[in-house]
Structures are given as structure tokens and as C-alpha cells.
Amino acid sequence: MAASLAARRSSSDLRRAQARTAYLFVLPTTVLYVTFVLAPVVVTCILAFAHFDPMMGSRWVGFDNFVRFFSDRRSLQILWNTLRFTFFAVTFNVSIGLMLAIALNRAMPGWLLYFFRLSFFLPVIIAAAFVSIVWSYLYGDDLGVINYYLRVIGLPGVRWLTDANQAMTSIIIMDVWKNTGFFMIIFIAALQGVPKTILEAAVMDGTPAWRQFFRITLPYISPVVFFCIVYASIGALQVFESIVILTHGGPGDATRSLSILIVEEGFGSFQIGYAAAISVVMTVLILVITAAQQILSRRWVQQ
Amino acid sequence: MNSMMQTRAAKRWIDWAIIASMVLLAFFMLLPFLWLFSMSFRSVADAYKMPPSFLPPSLDFSNYWAVMTSKVPFLKIYANSVMIALIVTVGQMITCTLAAFAFARLQFRGRNALFFALLVGLMFPAQVTILPIYLGYARIGLINKPIGLALMYLTSSFGVFLMRQFMISQPKALEEAALMDGAGYLKIFWRISLPQLRPALSALGIITFTQTWNYYFQAKVLLGKQDQMTLPLAMDVLRGYMGAGNLAVVMAAMSMSILPVVLLFLIAQKFVIEGITMSGIKN
């Protein structure tokens, strides 16, 4: 009796010690998280409903900032640019990444694997700001490397960044070059997780390769595919430096994105409330896309 | 029998064709970097000479010297980048590991709620937090201070998540034995968990360093003054100063700017890739 009481006491002491340590350990992260994420998000949501002026004082304007955003042709064009960029960048990044992963998911010598990882992953780890500067020269109209080789093989040069109909495509091409390697790496890991026994059984049954892929491999890796789509969408909706450096948002507004508009409105013309409203629109887009993909994946993904 | 051997031979041929085309593609992925690097060694006079060279034409470092003596305070900017990246990296290695240990190994009230809140934090883009941070920084004088940028990123949801994934996959037996022997949780963390986490810490450290080195949006908003800038911002300024003629000088600055990240990746690509796949796969 006494022994069990002692045991109980020591186990509750242990539990208390455990909780104490735990709170101590999560404290720094929690404080920083509240200061630099949670509180700013709340403040932005409040600012979005105000006209903020540090000199004259702020006042509530209700939904005015949102009304302004959705009734202005220019901001709608910029929203459309961002959505278009997101759609194509996500589609190409994820699908090409998957195709590359399938192509590389076979036995090969170690040095070759190292070479592949290096060359496909290097653009991923270099800042968009740096690679965009390189590409801005490659994309040059008259002095650019790409147009030089196009002319060598007898094709006319392309006005990559100065043609309003072409500029967005050029930015998407660079984005796919830069980011598809990330998804390739994730997919290679996912493909290696597909049970070999099932695939071997399918081979024995004489199942054609495309059918193996759609019936076995794709369902198996579908959670990873959904992860990649969400991840790519969140990144693409925030596109900023590649556009700033390649085209400055031009020609006209042809490539301007929501992020660029936020910086211009918030820190250029100090329309803090309006900029906050645009941030909220972007965040809602991210939440909607994430939620939609969660619901879709619950219906389609086979666990 | 004969047909089976034929299909096997065909299969091997297809394998080789795929690998060969992937080698070609990989080479194309590297071309912009080869161009950048070889351009940095070209004389200013033939910066635009065609066809472009993809291997350094000579080992003339004058463009690198030109970067140092240009109107942009390159060394000061470089030091800013190094300082911010180091502070953030060390900071995250400490804060994320501590929090992850609590989430992976300890029982406490509110654990799941807090972890969920942190994960949700992953979804908020910098665009939605930057306005209030800017206003707050303006009030306490942290605008145009590199340390202000470092402060914002001393912890990250991603880091906590990544470290927790690593810790969960480790066997608990050793810790339980230590607990039986009367060791406290601090001691268990320090003596047992941490030594096992070295590969995970390398992954987190390199990913964080790279990410911080590359920040642009946040830096552009918070650091406007030239001598307080970081490298990604300074490249665009340098490009403006140099005009169209001195492309080679810009590329020399670029080579130096991407060097730390490339070196880190070459040395520890295994850890980087492991860390990234780990965070992506196991949700």
C-alpha cells in the first residue's frame, strides 16, 4: 500500500517535471511565433478595415479597401496575373518534376546520381533574385544568349521580356527551370516507397507499364502529389523577386503580381490599409486553395 | 523464350536512352551557371561577344576586383548577409530543437493545440506579416538594421516540424532507460537526444542558412539603405550602376554571392535532400 502510494507520487512528480521542462522548451518558439506571426496576422486583418495614416490618425473604413481592390481594373488584372502564373507554374513544376523522377527512378551508378541531384537541385537552392539576374541577360532581345542561338538555327529572336504577350511565359519558363528539381527530389523519395512486391506481381501478370503507373504507382504516391500541389501553390501565389528583377512588373502591368502591388501600395505610397487588404486577399486565396486540396485529397487519395 | 530475351534487351536499350537524355537535360540545367561563372572572367570589352563561352576564357580576376572597388559597399553587404544568416541559423537550431523535443517526447497540456497553431503558421506568407512588423520596427528603430531581419526568423514552424519528424523516428528505449536511472529531462535532451540528432541538425542548419541567405521580399521592405542591405538586394543595385557594359562585373559579384550556398550544398547534399524529403513526405 505504502509502496504503491510512493510510486504514484513519484509518477505524478515525474509528470509535473515533464510538463515544466516542456513549457520551458516551447517558450522561445511560442514567444517568437506570437510576436512575429500571430500578432502581425491579426493586426493586418484589422488594418485591412482601416485607413491608416500615421500623421492624421487612422479611421475605420469598413470594407472600402476590399471594394476598392475588387472594383479597380488594374488590381483585378494583377490578381489575374498572379492566378495565371500560379496555375501554370504549379502545373508544370509538379508534372515535370514527376516525369523527371520517374525517369530517374532506376538503378544507376552513384556518381551519376550525384550529378543528377547536383544539376537539378542547384537552381532550387540559389535565390530567385540571383537566378533572375542571370536569366535577364539570357533573355535579352538583341544581346541575349537564347536569341543568339535561336538565330543560329535560323529562327527569329523572341522579345522574351519586352513583349506584353510573351513576358509572363518567360517568367514561368524560368520558374520551372528553377523549381521543378525540388519536386523531382520529393517524388523520387515517394516512388522509392512504392512496395516492390506489388509492382513485381503486376509485371508477372503482364500488366502494361502505363497501367501499372495509373493503377498502382500514382494512387500510392497521391498524398505526396497533393502535398506538392499545395506547397507549389503557396509559393507561386507569393511570386515577387523573379518578376521584379526580370520585368519590374511590365510591360505595362502585364506581369505585375499581388506581392509587388502590396509593396508598392504599402511602402511606396503608404496606403497601409489598402496594402493590408491585398495581403488578406492573398492569404484567403492560400487558405482556399489549401482547403480545396484537402477536401479533394480526402475524396481521391487512397491511403 | 526468344521473345522474352528480346523484350529484355529492348528494355535495357530504353533505360540507356532515358539516362542519356536525362544527362543532356541535366547539362542544360547547369548551362546558366556555367555562363554566369565564365562570364565573370571575361574582359569587359568582350562581355557581349558571341557565341558565349561556357568555360572560363582565362583566369583574370579583375572583375572581382572591380566589384570590391565599385560604388556598392560590397564587403559590408557581404558581412550583413553572413551575420544575418549565421544568427538565424544558430537561433533556429536552438529554438526549433528545444520545441521539437517537447512536442516529440514530452507530455503537457495544450501540446497538440500549440503544435497545430505552429503548423498553421507555415501557411501565412511574409506578405501578411510584414506590414505590422514594419510599423513596429519603425517605432523601435529597427528599420535599416540587419539585426531586425534576423530577429524575425529566430524560430520557424518548418524547423520545429522537421526536427520533430526526426525525433519521432528515433527509438525511445535509451531515453526510458535513462529515466529509470533517475536522469532529468534536461539531461536526456542534452546527453541522449541531441547527439543522435546531428544529421538532422545539419539538415536544418543548411536549409535555414540557404533560405536566410536568399531572403528578398522581407529584406527589400526592411533594409533600404545600401550599406545595410543583403546580397540579393545589392545585385540589382550593382546591375543599375554598372549599366549595360559591365555585365562581367555583375557576374563576378553573383559568383561570390552564390558561393557559400553552392559550397554548403556540395559538401552536405545528402543531409539537405534528406531533410527536404523528410519534411515533404511524412505529413
Coordinates of C-alpha atoms in Angstrom, one line a residue:
Chain A
M1 CA 0.0 0.0 0.0
A2 CA 2.6 2.5 1.1
A3 CA 4.9 1.4 -1.8
S4 CA 2.2 2.0 -4.4
L5 CA 1.4 5.4 -2.9
A6 CA 5.0 6.3 -3.2
A7 CA 5.1 5.1 -6.7
R8 CA 2.1 7.1 -7.6
R9 CA 3.5 10.2 -6.1
S10 CA 6.8 9.8 -7.9
S11 CA 5.0 9.3 -11.2
S12 CA 3.0 12.5 -10.7
D13 CA 6.2 14.3 -9.7
L14 CA 7.6 13.0 -12.9
R15 CA 4.7 14.2 -14.9
R16 CA 5.0 17.6 -13.4
A17 CA 8.7 17.7 -14.1
Q18 CA 8.0 16.7 -17.6
A19 CA 5.4 19.4 -18.2
R20 CA 7.7 22.0 -16.6
T21 CA 10.6 21.1 -19.0
A22 CA 8.2 21.1 -21.9
Y23 CA 6.9 24.6 -21.2
L24 CA 10.4 25.8 -20.8
F25 CA 11.4 24.2 -24.1
V26 CA 8.5 25.6 -26.2
L27 CA 8.7 29.0 -24.6
P28 CA 11.2 30.7 -27.0
T29 CA 9.4 29.4 -30.1
T30 CA 6.0 30.3 -28.7
V31 CA 7.0 33.9 -27.8
L32 CA 8.7 34.5 -31.2
Y33 CA 5.7 32.9 -33.0
V34 CA 3.2 35.1 -31.3
T35 CA 5.3 38.2 -31.9
F36 CA 6.3 37.7 -35.5
V37 CA 3.4 35.6 -36.9
L38 CA 0.2 35.5 -34.9
A39 CA 0.1 39.1 -33.7
P40 CA 1.1 40.6 -37.1
V41 CA -1.6 38.4 -38.9
V42 CA -4.2 39.8 -36.5
V43 CA -3.0 43.3 -36.9
T44 CA -3.0 43.0 -40.7
C45 CA -6.6 41.8 -40.7
I46 CA -7.6 44.8 -38.6
L47 CA -5.6 47.3 -40.7
A48 CA -7.4 46.0 -43.8
F49 CA -10.6 47.6 -42.5
A50 CA -8.9 51.0 -41.7
H51 CA -7.5 53.9 -43.5
F52 CA -4.1 54.1 -41.8
D53 CA -2.3 57.4 -41.6
P54 CA 0.5 57.9 -39.0
M55 CA 0.2 61.7 -39.2
M56 CA -3.5 62.3 -39.4
G57 CA -4.6 59.4 -37.3
S58 CA -6.4 56.2 -38.5
R59 CA -10.1 55.7 -39.1
W60 CA -12.4 52.8 -39.8
V61 CA -13.5 52.4 -43.4
G62 CA -15.2 49.0 -43.2
F63 CA -14.9 47.1 -46.5
D64 CA -13.8 50.1 -48.5
N65 CA -10.3 48.8 -49.1
F66 CA -11.7 45.5 -50.4
V67 CA -14.3 47.3 -52.5
R68 CA -11.5 49.4 -54.0
F69 CA -9.4 46.3 -54.8
F70 CA -12.3 44.4 -56.5
S71 CA -13.6 47.4 -58.4
D72 CA -10.3 48.5 -59.8
R73 CA -9.5 47.1 -63.3
R74 CA -5.8 47.4 -62.6
S75 CA -5.8 45.4 -59.4
L76 CA -8.1 42.8 -60.9
Q77 CA -5.6 42.5 -63.8
I78 CA -2.8 42.0 -61.2
L79 CA -4.9 39.4 -59.4
W80 CA -5.5 37.6 -62.7
N81 CA -1.7 37.7 -63.5
T82 CA -1.0 36.1 -60.1
L83 CA -3.6 33.4 -60.6
R84 CA -2.4 32.7 -64.1
F85 CA 1.2 32.5 -63.0
T86 CA 0.2 30.2 -60.1
F87 CA -1.8 27.8 -62.3
F88 CA 0.9 27.3 -64.9
A89 CA 3.9 27.3 -62.6
V90 CA 2.2 24.7 -60.3
T91 CA 1.1 22.6 -63.2
F92 CA 4.4 22.5 -65.0
N93 CA 6.6 22.3 -61.9
V94 CA 4.8 19.4 -60.4
S95 CA 4.1 17.4 -63.6
I96 CA 7.7 17.9 -65.0
G97 CA 9.1 17.1 -61.6
L98 CA 7.1 13.9 -61.5
M99 CA 8.2 12.9 -65.0
L100 CA 11.9 13.6 -64.2
A101 CA 11.5 11.5 -61.0
I102 CA 10.1 8.6 -63.0
A103 CA 12.9 8.8 -65.5
L104 CA 15.5 8.8 -62.7
N105 CA 13.8 6.1 -60.6
R106 CA 16.0 3.3 -61.8
A107 CA 19.3 1.7 -60.8
M108 CA 22.3 3.8 -61.8
P109 CA 25.9 4.3 -60.6
G110 CA 26.3 6.6 -57.6
W111 CA 28.4 9.3 -59.3
L112 CA 25.6 9.7 -62.0
L113 CA 23.0 10.1 -59.3
Y114 CA 25.2 12.7 -57.6
F115 CA 25.5 14.6 -60.9
F116 CA 21.7 14.5 -61.4
R117 CA 21.0 15.7 -57.9
L118 CA 23.5 18.5 -58.3
S119 CA 22.3 19.7 -61.6
F120 CA 18.6 19.6 -61.0
F121 CA 18.8 20.8 -57.4
L122 CA 21.3 23.7 -57.8
P123 CA 18.7 26.1 -59.2
V124 CA 16.4 25.3 -56.3
I125 CA 18.9 26.4 -53.6
I126 CA 20.0 29.6 -55.4
A127 CA 17.9 32.7 -54.6
A128 CA 15.3 33.6 -57.3
A129 CA 16.9 37.1 -57.1
F130 CA 20.2 35.7 -58.3
V131 CA 19.0 33.4 -61.0
S132 CA 16.6 36.1 -62.3
I133 CA 19.6 38.4 -62.9
V134 CA 21.3 35.7 -64.9
W135 CA 18.2 35.0 -66.9
S136 CA 17.5 38.7 -67.5
Y137 CA 20.7 38.6 -69.6
L138 CA 20.0 35.2 -71.2
Y139 CA 16.6 36.6 -72.2
G140 CA 18.0 39.8 -73.8
D141 CA 16.4 40.9 -77.1
D142 CA 19.5 41.6 -79.2
L143 CA 22.4 40.7 -76.9
G144 CA 20.8 37.7 -75.2
V145 CA 22.3 34.2 -75.4
I146 CA 19.0 32.5 -76.1
N147 CA 18.1 34.7 -79.1
Y148 CA 21.7 34.3 -80.4
Y149 CA 21.2 30.5 -80.6
L150 CA 17.7 30.9 -82.0
R151 CA 19.2 33.0 -84.8
V152 CA 22.0 30.5 -85.3
I153 CA 19.4 27.8 -86.1
G154 CA 17.6 30.2 -88.3
L155 CA 14.6 31.1 -86.1
P156 CA 13.6 34.7 -85.4
G157 CA 14.5 36.1 -82.0
V158 CA 11.8 36.3 -79.3
R159 CA 11.2 39.5 -77.3
W160 CA 11.2 37.5 -74.1
L161 CA 10.6 40.2 -71.6
T162 CA 9.6 43.2 -73.6
D163 CA 6.6 41.8 -75.4
A164 CA 3.5 42.0 -73.2
N165 CA 2.1 38.8 -74.6
Q166 CA 5.4 36.9 -74.0
A167 CA 6.7 38.2 -70.7
M168 CA 4.6 36.1 -68.4
T169 CA 5.5 32.9 -70.3
S170 CA 9.2 33.8 -70.0
I171 CA 8.9 34.2 -66.2
I172 CA 7.0 30.8 -66.0
I173 CA 9.8 29.1 -68.0
M174 CA 12.4 30.4 -65.6
D175 CA 10.3 29.4 -62.6
V176 CA 10.0 25.8 -63.9
W177 CA 13.7 25.7 -64.6
K178 CA 14.4 26.9 -61.0
N179 CA 11.8 24.9 -59.0
T180 CA 11.0 21.7 -60.8
G181 CA 14.1 20.0 -59.3
F182 CA 12.6 20.4 -55.8
F183 CA 9.5 18.4 -56.7
M184 CA 11.7 15.8 -58.6
I185 CA 13.5 15.1 -55.3
I186 CA 10.3 14.7 -53.3
F187 CA 8.8 12.4 -56.0
I188 CA 12.0 10.3 -56.2
A189 CA 11.7 9.6 -52.4
A190 CA 8.0 8.9 -52.8
L191 CA 8.5 6.5 -55.7
Q192 CA 11.0 4.5 -53.7
G193 CA 8.3 4.0 -51.1
V194 CA 6.0 2.1 -53.5
P195 CA 6.1 -1.5 -52.5
K196 CA 8.2 -3.5 -54.9
T197 CA 6.2 -6.7 -54.3
I198 CA 3.1 -5.2 -55.8
L199 CA 4.9 -3.9 -58.8
E200 CA 6.6 -7.2 -59.4
A201 CA 3.3 -9.1 -59.2
A202 CA 1.9 -6.7 -61.8
V203 CA 4.9 -7.4 -64.0
M204 CA 4.3 -11.1 -63.7
D205 CA 0.7 -10.7 -64.6
G206 CA 1.8 -8.9 -67.8
T207 CA 0.2 -5.5 -66.8
P208 CA 1.4 -2.9 -69.2
A209 CA 3.7 -0.2 -67.8
W210 CA 1.3 2.7 -68.2
R211 CA -1.4 0.8 -66.4
Q212 CA 1.0 -0.1 -63.5
F213 CA 1.6 3.6 -63.2
F214 CA -2.0 4.7 -63.1
R215 CA -3.3 1.8 -61.1
I216 CA -0.5 1.2 -58.6
T217 CA 2.1 3.9 -58.5
L218 CA 0.0 7.1 -58.8
P219 CA -2.6 6.1 -56.2
Y220 CA 0.2 5.2 -53.9
I221 CA 2.1 8.5 -54.2
S222 CA -1.1 10.6 -54.5
P223 CA -0.7 12.1 -50.9
V224 CA 2.7 13.4 -51.9
V225 CA 1.3 14.8 -55.2
F226 CA -1.2 16.7 -53.2
F227 CA 1.4 17.9 -50.8
C228 CA 3.5 19.2 -53.8
I229 CA 0.5 21.0 -55.3
V230 CA -0.3 22.8 -52.1
Y231 CA 3.3 23.6 -51.5
A232 CA 3.8 24.9 -55.0
S233 CA 0.6 27.0 -54.9
I234 CA 1.6 28.7 -51.7
G235 CA 5.0 29.6 -53.1
A236 CA 3.7 30.7 -56.5
L237 CA 1.0 33.0 -55.1
Q238 CA 3.7 35.0 -53.4
V239 CA 5.9 35.4 -56.5
F240 CA 7.9 38.6 -56.2
E241 CA 11.6 38.8 -56.9
S242 CA 11.8 36.9 -60.2
I243 CA 9.2 39.3 -61.6
V244 CA 10.7 42.4 -60.0
I245 CA 14.1 41.7 -61.5
L246 CA 13.1 40.3 -64.9
T247 CA 10.4 42.8 -65.9
H248 CA 9.7 45.1 -62.9
G249 CA 6.0 44.1 -63.4
G250 CA 5.9 45.3 -67.0
P251 CA 5.5 45.7 -69.9
G252 CA 2.6 47.9 -68.6
D253 CA 1.1 45.7 -65.9
A254 CA 1.5 42.5 -67.9
T255 CA 3.5 40.6 -65.2
R256 CA 2.8 42.6 -62.0
S257 CA 1.9 40.3 -59.1
L258 CA 0.0 40.8 -55.9
S259 CA 3.2 40.8 -53.8
I260 CA 4.6 43.6 -56.0
L261 CA 1.3 45.6 -55.6
I262 CA 1.5 45.1 -51.8
V263 CA 5.0 46.6 -51.6
E264 CA 4.1 49.4 -54.0
E265 CA 0.9 50.4 -52.2
G266 CA 2.2 49.8 -48.6
F267 CA 5.7 51.1 -48.8
G268 CA 5.7 53.2 -51.9
S269 CA 2.6 55.3 -51.4
F270 CA 1.9 54.4 -47.8
Q271 CA -1.6 53.1 -48.4
I272 CA -1.1 50.8 -45.4
G273 CA -4.8 49.9 -45.1
Y274 CA -5.2 49.1 -48.8
A275 CA -1.9 47.0 -48.8
A276 CA -3.2 45.1 -45.8
A277 CA -6.4 44.3 -47.6
I278 CA -4.4 42.9 -50.5
S279 CA -2.4 40.8 -48.1
V280 CA -5.7 39.5 -46.7
V281 CA -6.9 38.6 -50.2
M282 CA -3.7 36.7 -50.9
T283 CA -4.0 34.8 -47.6
V284 CA -7.6 33.9 -48.2
L285 CA -6.5 32.6 -51.6
I286 CA -3.9 30.4 -50.0
L287 CA -6.4 29.1 -47.4
V288 CA -9.0 28.4 -50.1
I289 CA -6.5 26.5 -52.2
T290 CA -5.2 24.5 -49.3
A291 CA -8.7 23.7 -48.1
A292 CA -9.9 22.8 -51.6
Q293 CA -7.0 20.4 -52.0
Q294 CA -7.5 18.9 -48.6
I295 CA -11.2 18.1 -49.5
L296 CA -10.2 16.8 -52.9
S297 CA -7.5 14.7 -51.5
R298 CA -9.8 13.2 -48.9
R299 CA -12.0 12.1 -51.8
W300 CA -9.4 10.9 -54.2
V301 CA -6.3 9.9 -52.3
Q302 CA -6.2 6.2 -51.4
Q303 CA -4.4 5.8 -48.1
Chain B
M1 CA 11.9 -17.6 -74.6
N2 CA 13.4 -15.8 -77.5
S3 CA 10.8 -13.0 -77.4
M4 CA 11.4 -12.6 -73.7
M5 CA 15.1 -12.0 -74.2
Q6 CA 14.2 -9.6 -77.0
T7 CA 12.0 -7.5 -74.7
R8 CA 14.7 -7.6 -72.0
A9 CA 17.2 -6.2 -74.5
A10 CA 14.7 -3.6 -75.6
K11 CA 14.1 -2.6 -72.0
R12 CA 17.8 -2.1 -71.4
W13 CA 18.1 0.0 -74.5
I14 CA 15.2 2.2 -73.3
D15 CA 16.9 2.5 -69.9
W16 CA 20.0 3.8 -71.6
A17 CA 18.1 6.2 -73.9
I18 CA 16.3 7.7 -70.9
I19 CA 19.5 8.1 -68.9
A20 CA 21.3 9.7 -71.9
S21 CA 18.5 12.2 -72.4
M22 CA 18.5 13.0 -68.7
V23 CA 22.2 13.7 -68.8
L24 CA 21.6 16.1 -71.7
L25 CA 18.8 17.8 -69.7
A26 CA 20.9 18.0 -66.6
F27 CA 23.6 19.7 -68.6
F28 CA 21.0 22.2 -69.8
M29 CA 20.1 22.9 -66.2
L30 CA 23.7 23.7 -65.5
L31 CA 24.3 25.9 -68.5
P32 CA 23.1 29.2 -66.9
F33 CA 25.5 28.6 -64.0
L34 CA 28.4 27.8 -66.4
W35 CA 27.6 31.0 -68.3
L36 CA 27.5 33.1 -65.1
F37 CA 30.8 31.7 -63.9
S38 CA 32.7 32.0 -67.2
M39 CA 31.2 35.5 -67.8
S40 CA 32.8 36.6 -64.5
F41 CA 36.2 36.0 -66.1
R42 CA 35.6 37.8 -69.3
S43 CA 37.1 41.1 -70.0
V44 CA 34.6 44.0 -70.0
A45 CA 35.3 44.6 -73.7
D46 CA 34.1 41.2 -74.9
A47 CA 31.3 40.7 -72.3
Y48 CA 28.8 40.5 -75.1
K49 CA 30.9 38.7 -77.6
M50 CA 29.0 35.8 -79.3
P51 CA 29.0 32.8 -79.1
P52 CA 29.2 32.9 -75.3
S53 CA 31.8 30.8 -73.6
F54 CA 30.7 28.2 -71.1
L55 CA 34.1 27.6 -69.6
P56 CA 36.2 30.5 -68.2
P57 CA 38.2 32.0 -71.1
S58 CA 41.1 32.9 -68.8
L59 CA 41.7 33.3 -65.1
D60 CA 41.6 37.1 -64.9
F61 CA 40.2 38.2 -61.6
S62 CA 39.9 41.9 -62.5
N63 CA 36.1 41.8 -62.5
Y64 CA 36.2 40.5 -58.9
W65 CA 38.5 43.4 -58.0
A66 CA 36.1 45.8 -59.8
V67 CA 33.2 44.6 -57.5
M68 CA 35.2 45.4 -54.4
T69 CA 36.0 48.9 -55.6
S70 CA 32.6 49.7 -57.1
K71 CA 30.2 52.3 -55.6
V72 CA 28.3 49.5 -53.9
P73 CA 29.9 48.7 -50.4
F74 CA 30.1 45.0 -51.4
L75 CA 32.2 43.8 -48.4
K76 CA 29.9 45.5 -45.9
I77 CA 26.9 44.0 -47.6
Y78 CA 28.5 40.6 -47.7
A79 CA 29.2 40.9 -43.9
N80 CA 25.5 41.8 -43.4
S81 CA 24.4 38.6 -45.2
V82 CA 26.8 36.4 -43.3
M83 CA 25.8 37.9 -40.0
I84 CA 22.0 37.6 -40.6
A85 CA 22.3 34.0 -41.9
L86 CA 24.5 32.9 -39.0
I87 CA 22.3 34.4 -36.3
V88 CA 19.2 32.9 -37.8
T89 CA 20.8 29.5 -38.3
V90 CA 22.1 29.2 -34.8
G91 CA 18.9 30.7 -33.4
Q92 CA 16.7 28.2 -35.2
M93 CA 18.9 25.3 -34.4
I94 CA 18.4 26.1 -30.7
T95 CA 14.7 27.2 -30.6
C96 CA 13.4 24.6 -33.0
T97 CA 15.3 21.7 -31.4
L98 CA 14.0 22.6 -27.9
A99 CA 10.4 22.9 -29.1
A100 CA 10.6 19.8 -31.2
F101 CA 11.9 17.7 -28.2
A102 CA 8.9 18.9 -26.2
F103 CA 6.5 18.0 -29.0
A104 CA 8.0 14.7 -29.8
R105 CA 8.9 13.4 -26.3
L106 CA 7.1 15.1 -23.5
Q107 CA 3.5 15.2 -22.3
F108 CA 2.0 18.5 -21.4
R109 CA -1.4 20.2 -21.6
G110 CA -2.0 22.1 -24.8
R111 CA 0.6 20.2 -26.7
N112 CA -1.5 19.3 -29.7
A113 CA -3.2 22.7 -29.9
L114 CA 0.1 24.5 -29.8
F115 CA 1.7 22.3 -32.4
F116 CA -1.3 22.7 -34.7
A117 CA -1.1 26.5 -34.3
L118 CA 2.6 26.4 -35.3
L119 CA 1.7 24.4 -38.4
V120 CA -0.9 26.8 -39.4
G121 CA 1.8 29.5 -39.1
L122 CA 3.5 27.8 -42.0
M123 CA 0.7 28.9 -44.3
F124 CA 0.9 32.6 -43.6
P125 CA 3.1 34.3 -46.2
A126 CA 5.6 37.1 -45.3
Q127 CA 3.3 39.5 -47.2
V128 CA 0.6 39.3 -44.5
T129 CA 3.0 39.8 -41.5
I130 CA 5.4 42.3 -43.0
L131 CA 3.2 45.5 -42.7
P132 CA 2.7 45.3 -38.8
I133 CA 6.4 44.2 -38.4
Y134 CA 7.4 47.2 -40.5
L135 CA 5.3 49.6 -38.4
G136 CA 6.5 48.1 -35.1
Y137 CA 10.2 48.2 -36.3
A138 CA 9.7 51.8 -37.4
R139 CA 8.6 52.7 -33.8
I140 CA 11.6 51.0 -32.1
G141 CA 14.2 52.0 -34.7
L142 CA 14.8 48.6 -36.3
I143 CA 14.3 49.7 -39.9
N144 CA 17.5 49.5 -41.9
K145 CA 19.1 47.3 -39.2
P146 CA 20.1 43.9 -40.4
I147 CA 19.6 42.5 -36.9
G148 CA 15.9 43.3 -37.3
L149 CA 15.6 40.9 -40.2
A150 CA 17.4 38.2 -38.2
L151 CA 15.1 38.7 -35.2
M152 CA 12.0 37.8 -37.2
Y153 CA 13.3 34.4 -38.1
L154 CA 14.8 33.1 -34.9
T155 CA 12.3 30.3 -35.0
S156 CA 10.2 28.7 -37.7
S157 CA 7.3 26.3 -37.9
F158 CA 9.2 24.4 -40.6
G159 CA 12.2 23.9 -38.3
V160 CA 10.1 22.6 -35.4
F161 CA 8.2 20.3 -37.7
L162 CA 11.4 19.0 -39.4
M163 CA 13.2 18.3 -36.0
R164 CA 10.1 16.7 -34.6
Q165 CA 9.9 14.3 -37.6
F166 CA 13.5 13.2 -37.0
M167 CA 12.9 12.8 -33.2
I168 CA 9.8 10.8 -33.6
S169 CA 11.5 8.3 -35.8
Q170 CA 14.2 7.6 -33.2
P171 CA 13.9 4.7 -30.7
K172 CA 12.8 5.7 -27.2
A173 CA 14.5 2.8 -25.4
L174 CA 17.6 4.7 -24.4
E175 CA 15.7 7.6 -23.0
E176 CA 13.4 5.4 -21.0
A177 CA 16.4 3.6 -19.5
A178 CA 18.0 6.9 -18.6
L179 CA 14.7 8.0 -17.0
M180 CA 14.7 4.8 -14.9
D181 CA 18.1 5.6 -13.7
G182 CA 16.8 8.9 -12.5
A183 CA 18.1 11.3 -15.2
G184 CA 16.1 14.5 -15.6
Y185 CA 14.6 15.6 -18.9
L186 CA 17.2 18.3 -19.5
K187 CA 19.9 15.7 -19.2
I188 CA 18.1 13.3 -21.5
F189 CA 17.7 16.0 -24.1
W190 CA 21.4 17.1 -23.8
R191 CA 23.1 13.7 -23.4
I192 CA 20.9 11.3 -25.4
S193 CA 18.6 13.1 -27.9
L194 CA 21.0 15.8 -29.1
P195 CA 23.9 13.6 -30.1
Q196 CA 21.6 11.4 -32.2
L197 CA 20.3 14.5 -33.9
R198 CA 23.5 15.6 -35.6
P199 CA 22.4 14.7 -39.2
A200 CA 19.0 16.4 -38.6
L201 CA 20.7 19.5 -37.2
S202 CA 23.0 19.7 -40.2
A203 CA 19.9 19.5 -42.5
L204 CA 18.1 22.2 -40.6
G205 CA 21.2 24.4 -40.4
I206 CA 22.0 24.2 -44.1
I207 CA 18.4 24.7 -45.2
T208 CA 18.0 27.6 -42.8
F209 CA 21.2 29.2 -43.8
T210 CA 20.4 28.9 -47.5
Q211 CA 16.9 30.3 -47.0
T212 CA 18.0 33.2 -45.0
W213 CA 20.8 34.0 -47.4
N214 CA 18.2 34.2 -50.2
Y215 CA 15.5 36.3 -48.5
Y216 CA 14.5 39.2 -50.8
F217 CA 10.9 40.3 -50.2
Q218 CA 11.5 40.9 -46.4
A219 CA 14.9 42.4 -46.9
K220 CA 13.6 44.8 -49.6
V221 CA 11.0 46.1 -47.3
L222 CA 13.1 46.4 -44.1
L223 CA 16.6 47.2 -45.5
G224 CA 16.6 50.2 -47.9
K225 CA 20.0 51.8 -47.1
Q226 CA 22.8 50.5 -49.3
D227 CA 25.3 49.7 -46.5
Q228 CA 22.6 47.9 -44.6
M229 CA 21.5 45.7 -47.5
T230 CA 21.9 42.0 -48.1
L231 CA 23.4 40.4 -51.2
P232 CA 20.3 39.6 -53.2
L233 CA 19.2 43.2 -53.0
A234 CA 22.6 44.6 -53.7
M235 CA 22.9 42.6 -57.0
D236 CA 20.1 44.7 -58.5
V237 CA 21.7 47.9 -57.4
L238 CA 25.0 46.9 -58.7
R239 CA 23.4 46.0 -62.0
G240 CA 22.0 49.5 -62.2
Y241 CA 25.3 51.1 -61.5
M242 CA 27.2 49.0 -64.0
G243 CA 24.9 49.8 -66.9
A244 CA 24.8 47.5 -69.9
G245 CA 28.5 47.5 -70.5
N246 CA 29.9 45.9 -67.3
L247 CA 27.9 42.7 -67.3
A248 CA 31.1 40.7 -66.4
V249 CA 31.5 42.7 -63.1
V250 CA 27.9 41.9 -62.1
M251 CA 28.5 38.2 -62.8
A252 CA 31.7 38.3 -60.6
A253 CA 29.6 39.7 -57.7
M254 CA 27.0 37.0 -58.4
S255 CA 29.6 34.2 -58.3
M256 CA 30.8 35.4 -55.0
S257 CA 27.2 35.7 -53.7
I258 CA 26.1 32.2 -54.5
L259 CA 29.4 30.6 -53.5
P260 CA 28.6 29.8 -49.8
V261 CA 25.3 28.2 -50.7
V262 CA 26.8 26.1 -53.5
L263 CA 29.7 25.0 -51.3
L264 CA 27.3 24.0 -48.5
F265 CA 25.2 22.0 -50.9
L266 CA 28.3 20.3 -52.4
I267 CA 29.6 19.3 -49.0
A268 CA 26.3 18.1 -47.5
Q269 CA 23.8 17.5 -50.3
K270 CA 22.8 14.2 -48.6
F271 CA 21.6 16.0 -45.5
V272 CA 19.9 18.7 -47.4
I273 CA 18.0 16.3 -49.6
E274 CA 17.1 14.0 -46.6
G275 CA 15.8 17.0 -44.7
I276 CA 13.7 18.2 -47.5
T277 CA 12.2 14.8 -48.4
M278 CA 11.6 14.1 -44.7
S279 CA 9.5 17.3 -44.4
G280 CA 7.7 16.7 -47.6
I281 CA 6.7 13.0 -47.3
K282 CA 5.6 12.3 -43.9
N283 CA 2.6 14.5 -43.3

